[in-house]
Short mmCIF file of C-alpha atoms in Angstrom, two decimals:
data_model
loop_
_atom_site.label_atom_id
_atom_site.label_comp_id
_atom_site.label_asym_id
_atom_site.label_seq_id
_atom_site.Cartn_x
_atom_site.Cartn_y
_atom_site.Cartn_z
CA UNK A 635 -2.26 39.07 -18.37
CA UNK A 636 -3.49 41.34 -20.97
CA UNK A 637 -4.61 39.87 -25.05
CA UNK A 638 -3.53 36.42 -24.87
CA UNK A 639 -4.05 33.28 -25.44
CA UNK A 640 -2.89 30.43 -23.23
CA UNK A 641 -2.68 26.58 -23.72
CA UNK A 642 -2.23 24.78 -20.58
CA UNK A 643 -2.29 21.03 -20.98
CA UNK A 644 0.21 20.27 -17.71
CA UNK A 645 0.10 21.96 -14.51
CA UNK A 646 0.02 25.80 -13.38
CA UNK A 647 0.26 26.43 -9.69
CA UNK A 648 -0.74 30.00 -9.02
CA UNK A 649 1.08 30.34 -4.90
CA UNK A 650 0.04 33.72 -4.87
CA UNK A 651 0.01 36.14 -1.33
CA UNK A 652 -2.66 36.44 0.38
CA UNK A 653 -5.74 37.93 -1.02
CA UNK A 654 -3.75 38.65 -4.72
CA UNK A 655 -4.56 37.68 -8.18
CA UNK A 656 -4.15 36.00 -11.67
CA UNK A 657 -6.00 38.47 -13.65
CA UNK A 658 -7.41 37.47 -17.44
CA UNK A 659 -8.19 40.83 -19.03
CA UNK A 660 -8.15 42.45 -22.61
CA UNK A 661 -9.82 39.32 -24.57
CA UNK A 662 -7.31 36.74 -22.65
CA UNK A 663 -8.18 32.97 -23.09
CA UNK A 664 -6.72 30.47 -20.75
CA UNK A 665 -7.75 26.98 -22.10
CA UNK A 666 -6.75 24.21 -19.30
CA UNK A 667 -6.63 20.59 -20.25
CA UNK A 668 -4.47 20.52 -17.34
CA UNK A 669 -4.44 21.76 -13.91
CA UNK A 670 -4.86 25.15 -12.72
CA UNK A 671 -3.91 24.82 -8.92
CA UNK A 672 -4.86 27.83 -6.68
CA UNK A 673 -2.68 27.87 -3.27
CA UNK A 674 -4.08 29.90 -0.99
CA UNK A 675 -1.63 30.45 2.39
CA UNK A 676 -2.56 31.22 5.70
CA UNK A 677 -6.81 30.86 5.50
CA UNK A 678 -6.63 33.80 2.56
CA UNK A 679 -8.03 33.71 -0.66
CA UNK A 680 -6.09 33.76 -4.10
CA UNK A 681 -8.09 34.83 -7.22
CA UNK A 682 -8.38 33.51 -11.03
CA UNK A 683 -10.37 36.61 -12.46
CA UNK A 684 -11.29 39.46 -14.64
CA UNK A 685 -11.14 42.98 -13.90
CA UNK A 686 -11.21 44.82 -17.39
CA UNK A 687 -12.31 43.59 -20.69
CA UNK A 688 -12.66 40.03 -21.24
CA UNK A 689 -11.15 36.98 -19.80
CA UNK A 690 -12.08 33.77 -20.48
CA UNK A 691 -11.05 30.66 -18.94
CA UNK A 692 -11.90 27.08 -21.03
CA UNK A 693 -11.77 24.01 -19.00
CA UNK A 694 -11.67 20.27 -19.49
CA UNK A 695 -9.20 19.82 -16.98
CA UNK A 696 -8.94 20.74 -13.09
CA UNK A 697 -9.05 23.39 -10.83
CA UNK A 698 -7.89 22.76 -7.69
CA UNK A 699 -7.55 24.58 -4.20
CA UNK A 700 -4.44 23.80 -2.04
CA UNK A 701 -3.51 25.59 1.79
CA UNK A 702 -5.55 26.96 4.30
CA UNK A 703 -7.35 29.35 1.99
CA UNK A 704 -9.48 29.30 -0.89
CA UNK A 705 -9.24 29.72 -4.07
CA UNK A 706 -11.87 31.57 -6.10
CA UNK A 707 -13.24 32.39 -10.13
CA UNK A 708 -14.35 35.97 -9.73
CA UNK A 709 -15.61 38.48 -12.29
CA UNK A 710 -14.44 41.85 -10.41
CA UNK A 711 -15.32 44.43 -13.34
CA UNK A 712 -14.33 42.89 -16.02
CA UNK A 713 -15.95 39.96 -18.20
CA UNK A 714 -14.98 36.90 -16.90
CA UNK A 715 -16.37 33.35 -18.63
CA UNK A 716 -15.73 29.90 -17.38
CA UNK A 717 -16.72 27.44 -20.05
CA UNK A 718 -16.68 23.78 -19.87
CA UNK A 719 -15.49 22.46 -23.54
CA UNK A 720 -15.66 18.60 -24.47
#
């Protein structure tokens, strides 16, 4: 996701493959009043990150892991900022 901005006040499930990514780059806010749910199949790991530019993720809500994985906030090159607001 590239230069946006993103209200979440319900529920985003991210069931991803294995060891692939939601990536927040170019200035993109995600603001979660919601949940973000990360599954993560088969003990893998599924990413919420930044990679180029900024991303920035605003929570008041909850993120949440789900399968045999994990599921991870990771600045890979990029910007990445996790804020709490409230």
């Amino acid at each position: 996701v590239n230069a946006v901005s993103w209200d979440n006040a319900g529920m985003v499930v991210l069931n991803l493959p294995a060891n692939d990514e939601l990536t927040l780059n170019g200035g993109t806010v995600l603001t979660n009043s919601g949940t973000v749910k990360g599954i993560a199949p088969g003990g893998q790991n599924v990413f919420l990150q930044s990679n180029s530019g900024t991303g920035t993720l605003v929570n008041t809500g909850t993120l949440e892991s789900a399968g045999a994985g994990t599921f991870y906030l990771r600045n890979n090159g990029g910007a990445f900022a996790l804020t709490k607001a409230g």
